[in-house]
PDB file of C-alpha atoms in Angstrom:
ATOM      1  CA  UNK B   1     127.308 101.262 100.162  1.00  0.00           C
ATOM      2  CA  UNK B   2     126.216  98.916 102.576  1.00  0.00           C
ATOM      3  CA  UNK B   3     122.427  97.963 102.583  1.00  0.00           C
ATOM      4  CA  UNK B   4     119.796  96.056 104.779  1.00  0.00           C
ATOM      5  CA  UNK B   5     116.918  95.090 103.326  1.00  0.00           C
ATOM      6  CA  UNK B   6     113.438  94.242 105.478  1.00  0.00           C
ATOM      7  CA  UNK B   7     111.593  90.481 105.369  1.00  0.00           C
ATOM      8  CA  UNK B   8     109.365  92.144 102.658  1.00  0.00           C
ATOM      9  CA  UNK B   9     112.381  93.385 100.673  1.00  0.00           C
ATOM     10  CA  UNK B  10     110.622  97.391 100.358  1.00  0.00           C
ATOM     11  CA  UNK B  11     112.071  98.959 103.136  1.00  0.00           C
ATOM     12  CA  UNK B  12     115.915  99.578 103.253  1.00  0.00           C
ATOM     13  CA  UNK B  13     118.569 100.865 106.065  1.00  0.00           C
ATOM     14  CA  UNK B  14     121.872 102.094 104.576  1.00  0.00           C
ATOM     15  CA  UNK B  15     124.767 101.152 107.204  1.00  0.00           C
ATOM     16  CA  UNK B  16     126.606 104.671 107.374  1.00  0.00           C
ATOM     17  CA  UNK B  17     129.031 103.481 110.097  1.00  0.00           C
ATOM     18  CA  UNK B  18     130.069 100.255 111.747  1.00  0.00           C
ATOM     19  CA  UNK B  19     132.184  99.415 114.282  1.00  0.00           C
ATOM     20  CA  UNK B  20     131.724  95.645 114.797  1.00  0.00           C
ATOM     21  CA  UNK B  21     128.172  94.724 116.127  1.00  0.00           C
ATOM     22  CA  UNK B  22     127.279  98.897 116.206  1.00  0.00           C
ATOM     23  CA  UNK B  23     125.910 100.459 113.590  1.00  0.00           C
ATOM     24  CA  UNK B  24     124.950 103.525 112.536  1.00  0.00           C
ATOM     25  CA  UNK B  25     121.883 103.160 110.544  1.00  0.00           C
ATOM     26  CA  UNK B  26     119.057 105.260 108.505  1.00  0.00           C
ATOM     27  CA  UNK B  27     116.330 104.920 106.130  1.00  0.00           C
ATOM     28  CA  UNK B  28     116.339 105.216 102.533  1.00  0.00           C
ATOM     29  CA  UNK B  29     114.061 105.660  99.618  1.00  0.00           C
ATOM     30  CA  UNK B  30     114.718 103.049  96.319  1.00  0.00           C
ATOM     31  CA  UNK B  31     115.730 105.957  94.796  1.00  0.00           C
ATOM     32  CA  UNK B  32     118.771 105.426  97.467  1.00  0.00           C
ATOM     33  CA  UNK B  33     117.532 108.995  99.370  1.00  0.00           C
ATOM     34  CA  UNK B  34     117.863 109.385 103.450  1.00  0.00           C
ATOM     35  CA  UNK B  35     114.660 109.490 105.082  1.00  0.00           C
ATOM     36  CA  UNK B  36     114.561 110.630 109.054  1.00  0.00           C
ATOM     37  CA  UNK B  37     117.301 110.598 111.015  1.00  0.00           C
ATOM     38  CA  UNK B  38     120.464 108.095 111.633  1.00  0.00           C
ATOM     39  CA  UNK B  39     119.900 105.838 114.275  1.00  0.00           C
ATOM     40  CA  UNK B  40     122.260 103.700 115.935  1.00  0.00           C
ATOM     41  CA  UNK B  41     121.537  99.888 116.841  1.00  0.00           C
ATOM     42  CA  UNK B  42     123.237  96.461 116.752  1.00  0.00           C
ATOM     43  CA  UNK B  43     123.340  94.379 113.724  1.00  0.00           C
ATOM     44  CA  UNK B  44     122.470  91.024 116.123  1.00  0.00           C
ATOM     45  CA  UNK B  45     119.709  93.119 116.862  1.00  0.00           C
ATOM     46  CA  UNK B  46     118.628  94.356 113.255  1.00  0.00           C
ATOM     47  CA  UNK B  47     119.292  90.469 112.062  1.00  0.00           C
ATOM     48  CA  UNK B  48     116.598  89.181 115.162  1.00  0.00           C
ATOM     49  CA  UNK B  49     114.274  91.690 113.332  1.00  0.00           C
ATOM     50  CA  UNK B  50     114.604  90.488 110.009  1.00  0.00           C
ATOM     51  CA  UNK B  51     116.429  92.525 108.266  1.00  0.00           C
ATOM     52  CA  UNK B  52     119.259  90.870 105.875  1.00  0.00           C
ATOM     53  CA  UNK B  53     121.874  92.317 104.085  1.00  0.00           C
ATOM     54  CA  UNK B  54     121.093  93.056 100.880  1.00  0.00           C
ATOM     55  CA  UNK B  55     122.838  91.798  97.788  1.00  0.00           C
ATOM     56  CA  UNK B  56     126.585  93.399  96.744  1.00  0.00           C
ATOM     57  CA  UNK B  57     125.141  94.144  93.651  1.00  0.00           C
ATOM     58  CA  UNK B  58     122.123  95.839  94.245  1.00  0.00           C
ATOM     59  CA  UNK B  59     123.902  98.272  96.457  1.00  0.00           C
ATOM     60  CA  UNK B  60     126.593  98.784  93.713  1.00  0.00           C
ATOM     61  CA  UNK B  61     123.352  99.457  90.864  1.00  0.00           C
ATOM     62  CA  UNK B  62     121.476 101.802  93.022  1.00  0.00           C
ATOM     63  CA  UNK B  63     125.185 103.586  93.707  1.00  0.00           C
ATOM     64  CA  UNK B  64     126.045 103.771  89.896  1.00  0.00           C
ATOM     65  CA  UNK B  65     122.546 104.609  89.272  1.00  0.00           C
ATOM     66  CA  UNK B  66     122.826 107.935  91.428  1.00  0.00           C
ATOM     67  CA  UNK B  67     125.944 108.499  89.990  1.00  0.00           C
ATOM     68  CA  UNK B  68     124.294 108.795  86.717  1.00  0.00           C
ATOM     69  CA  UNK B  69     125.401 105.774  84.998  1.00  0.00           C
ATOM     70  CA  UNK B  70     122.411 104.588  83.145  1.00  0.00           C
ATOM     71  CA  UNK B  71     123.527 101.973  80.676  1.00  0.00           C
ATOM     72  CA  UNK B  72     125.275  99.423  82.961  1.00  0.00           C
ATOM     73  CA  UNK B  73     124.010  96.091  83.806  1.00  0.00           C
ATOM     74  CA  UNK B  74     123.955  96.604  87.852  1.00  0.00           C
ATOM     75  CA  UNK B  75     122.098  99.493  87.284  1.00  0.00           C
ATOM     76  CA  UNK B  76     119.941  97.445  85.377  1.00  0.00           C
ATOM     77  CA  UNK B  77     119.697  94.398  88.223  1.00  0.00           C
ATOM     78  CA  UNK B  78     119.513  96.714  91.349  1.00  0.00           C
ATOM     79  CA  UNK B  79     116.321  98.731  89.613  1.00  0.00           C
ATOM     80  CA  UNK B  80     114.363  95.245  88.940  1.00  0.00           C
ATOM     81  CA  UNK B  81     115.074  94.237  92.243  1.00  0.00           C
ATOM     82  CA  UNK B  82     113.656  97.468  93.916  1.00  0.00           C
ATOM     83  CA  UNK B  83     111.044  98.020  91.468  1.00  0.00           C
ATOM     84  CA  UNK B  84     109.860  94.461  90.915  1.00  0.00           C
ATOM     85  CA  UNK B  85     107.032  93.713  88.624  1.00  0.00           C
ATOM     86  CA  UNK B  86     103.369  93.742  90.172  1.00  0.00           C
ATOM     87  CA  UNK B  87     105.102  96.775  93.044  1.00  0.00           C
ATOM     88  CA  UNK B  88     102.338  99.014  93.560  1.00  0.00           C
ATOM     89  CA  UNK B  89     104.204 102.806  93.519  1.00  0.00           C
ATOM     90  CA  UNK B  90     103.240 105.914  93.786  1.00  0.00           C
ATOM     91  CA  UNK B  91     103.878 108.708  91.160  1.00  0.00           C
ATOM     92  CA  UNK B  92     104.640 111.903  92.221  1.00  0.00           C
ATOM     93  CA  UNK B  93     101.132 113.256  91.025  1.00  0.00           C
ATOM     94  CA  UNK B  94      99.855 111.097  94.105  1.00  0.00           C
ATOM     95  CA  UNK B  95      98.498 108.272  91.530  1.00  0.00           C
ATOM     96  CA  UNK B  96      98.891 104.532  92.458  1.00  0.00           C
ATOM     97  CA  UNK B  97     100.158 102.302  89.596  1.00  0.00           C
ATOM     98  CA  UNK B  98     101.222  98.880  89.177  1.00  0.00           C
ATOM     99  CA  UNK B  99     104.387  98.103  87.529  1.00  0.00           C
ATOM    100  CA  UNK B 100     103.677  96.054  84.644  1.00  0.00           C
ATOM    101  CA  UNK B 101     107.007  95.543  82.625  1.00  0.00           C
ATOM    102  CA  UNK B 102     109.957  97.292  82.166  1.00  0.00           C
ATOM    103  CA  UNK B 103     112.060  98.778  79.589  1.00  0.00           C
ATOM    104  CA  UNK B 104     115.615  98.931  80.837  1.00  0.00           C
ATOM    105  CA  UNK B 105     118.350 101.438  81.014  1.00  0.00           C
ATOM    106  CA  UNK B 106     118.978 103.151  78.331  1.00  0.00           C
ATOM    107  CA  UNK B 107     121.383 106.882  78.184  1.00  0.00           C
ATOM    108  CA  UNK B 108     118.868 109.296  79.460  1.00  0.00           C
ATOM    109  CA  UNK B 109     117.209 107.433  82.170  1.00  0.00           C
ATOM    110  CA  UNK B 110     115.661 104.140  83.462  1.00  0.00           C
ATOM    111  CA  UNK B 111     112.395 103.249  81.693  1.00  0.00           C
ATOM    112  CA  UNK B 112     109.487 100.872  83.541  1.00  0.00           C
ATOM    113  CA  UNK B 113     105.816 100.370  81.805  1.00  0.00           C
ATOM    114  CA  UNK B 114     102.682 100.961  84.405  1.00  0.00           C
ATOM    115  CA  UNK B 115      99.168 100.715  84.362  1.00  0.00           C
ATOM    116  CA  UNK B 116      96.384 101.783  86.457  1.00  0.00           C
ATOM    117  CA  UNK B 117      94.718  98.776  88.697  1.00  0.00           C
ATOM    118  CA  UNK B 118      91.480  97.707  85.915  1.00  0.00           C
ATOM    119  CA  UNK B 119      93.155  99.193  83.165  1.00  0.00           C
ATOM    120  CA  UNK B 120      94.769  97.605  80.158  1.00  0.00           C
ATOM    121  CA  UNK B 121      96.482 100.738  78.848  1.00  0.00           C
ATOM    122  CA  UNK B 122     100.169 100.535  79.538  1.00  0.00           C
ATOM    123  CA  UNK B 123     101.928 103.928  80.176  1.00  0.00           C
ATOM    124  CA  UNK B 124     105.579 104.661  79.700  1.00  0.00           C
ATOM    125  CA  UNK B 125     107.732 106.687  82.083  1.00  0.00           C
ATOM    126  CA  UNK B 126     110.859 106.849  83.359  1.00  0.00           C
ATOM    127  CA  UNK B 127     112.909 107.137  86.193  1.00  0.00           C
ATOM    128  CA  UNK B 128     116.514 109.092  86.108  1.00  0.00           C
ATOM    129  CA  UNK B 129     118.905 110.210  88.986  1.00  0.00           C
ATOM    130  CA  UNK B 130     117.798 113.768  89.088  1.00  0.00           C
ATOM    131  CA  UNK B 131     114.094 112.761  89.150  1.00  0.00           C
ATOM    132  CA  UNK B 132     113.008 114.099  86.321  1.00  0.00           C
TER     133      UNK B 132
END
């Protein structure tokens, strides 16, 4: 998996095809999911935009990671970078949290601490392949 990553590092093409300078490009979550539809452009051109290919390892974690393997070390790295602490995210409930520390990998999913802005209370949850 081949990934670009924008100057702010939160917004991420996935290179589906290349063929030199072309590419065929779309949109993905950091859960690794497509978002619109596949556009094609030049990497010069991407590059003059700011976008810069994102680190090997990153796009091996987040592949492993929606493979299902939890317990693996680029797993671990790819999730920290996409999820770094301080992110603001949004929860499926619509909620805003901060992420505020994290709690690995571990067999049944990937586990980050959050808290509401103002709040001290930290909140658990976790983060697996399927979603849940």
């Amino acid at each position: 998996m081949k990934l670009l990553a924008d100057i702010t590092g939160e917004q991420f093409l996935q290179i589906l095809e290349q063929d030199d300078d072309k590419v065929l490009v779309q949109f993905i979550s950091n859960e690794g999911i497509g978002k619109g539809v596949p556009f094609k452009d030049s990497l010069k051109g991407l590059y003059l935009a700011g976008w810069t290919p994102r680190a090997t390892s990153t796009a091996i974690g987040l592949h492993r990671f929606k493979q299902g393997m939890l317990e693996d070390a680029h797993v671990s790295f790819a999730l920290h970078q996409l999820y770094p602490l301080g992110r603001k995210v949004k929860l499926p409930s619509g909620e805003v949290v901060r992420i505020a520390s994290y709690a690995n990998t571990h067999s049944d999913g990937y586990y980050m601490f959050v808290r509401l802005d103002g709040d001290e209370d930290l909140t658990r949850l976790k983060m697996s392949p399927n979603g849940s």
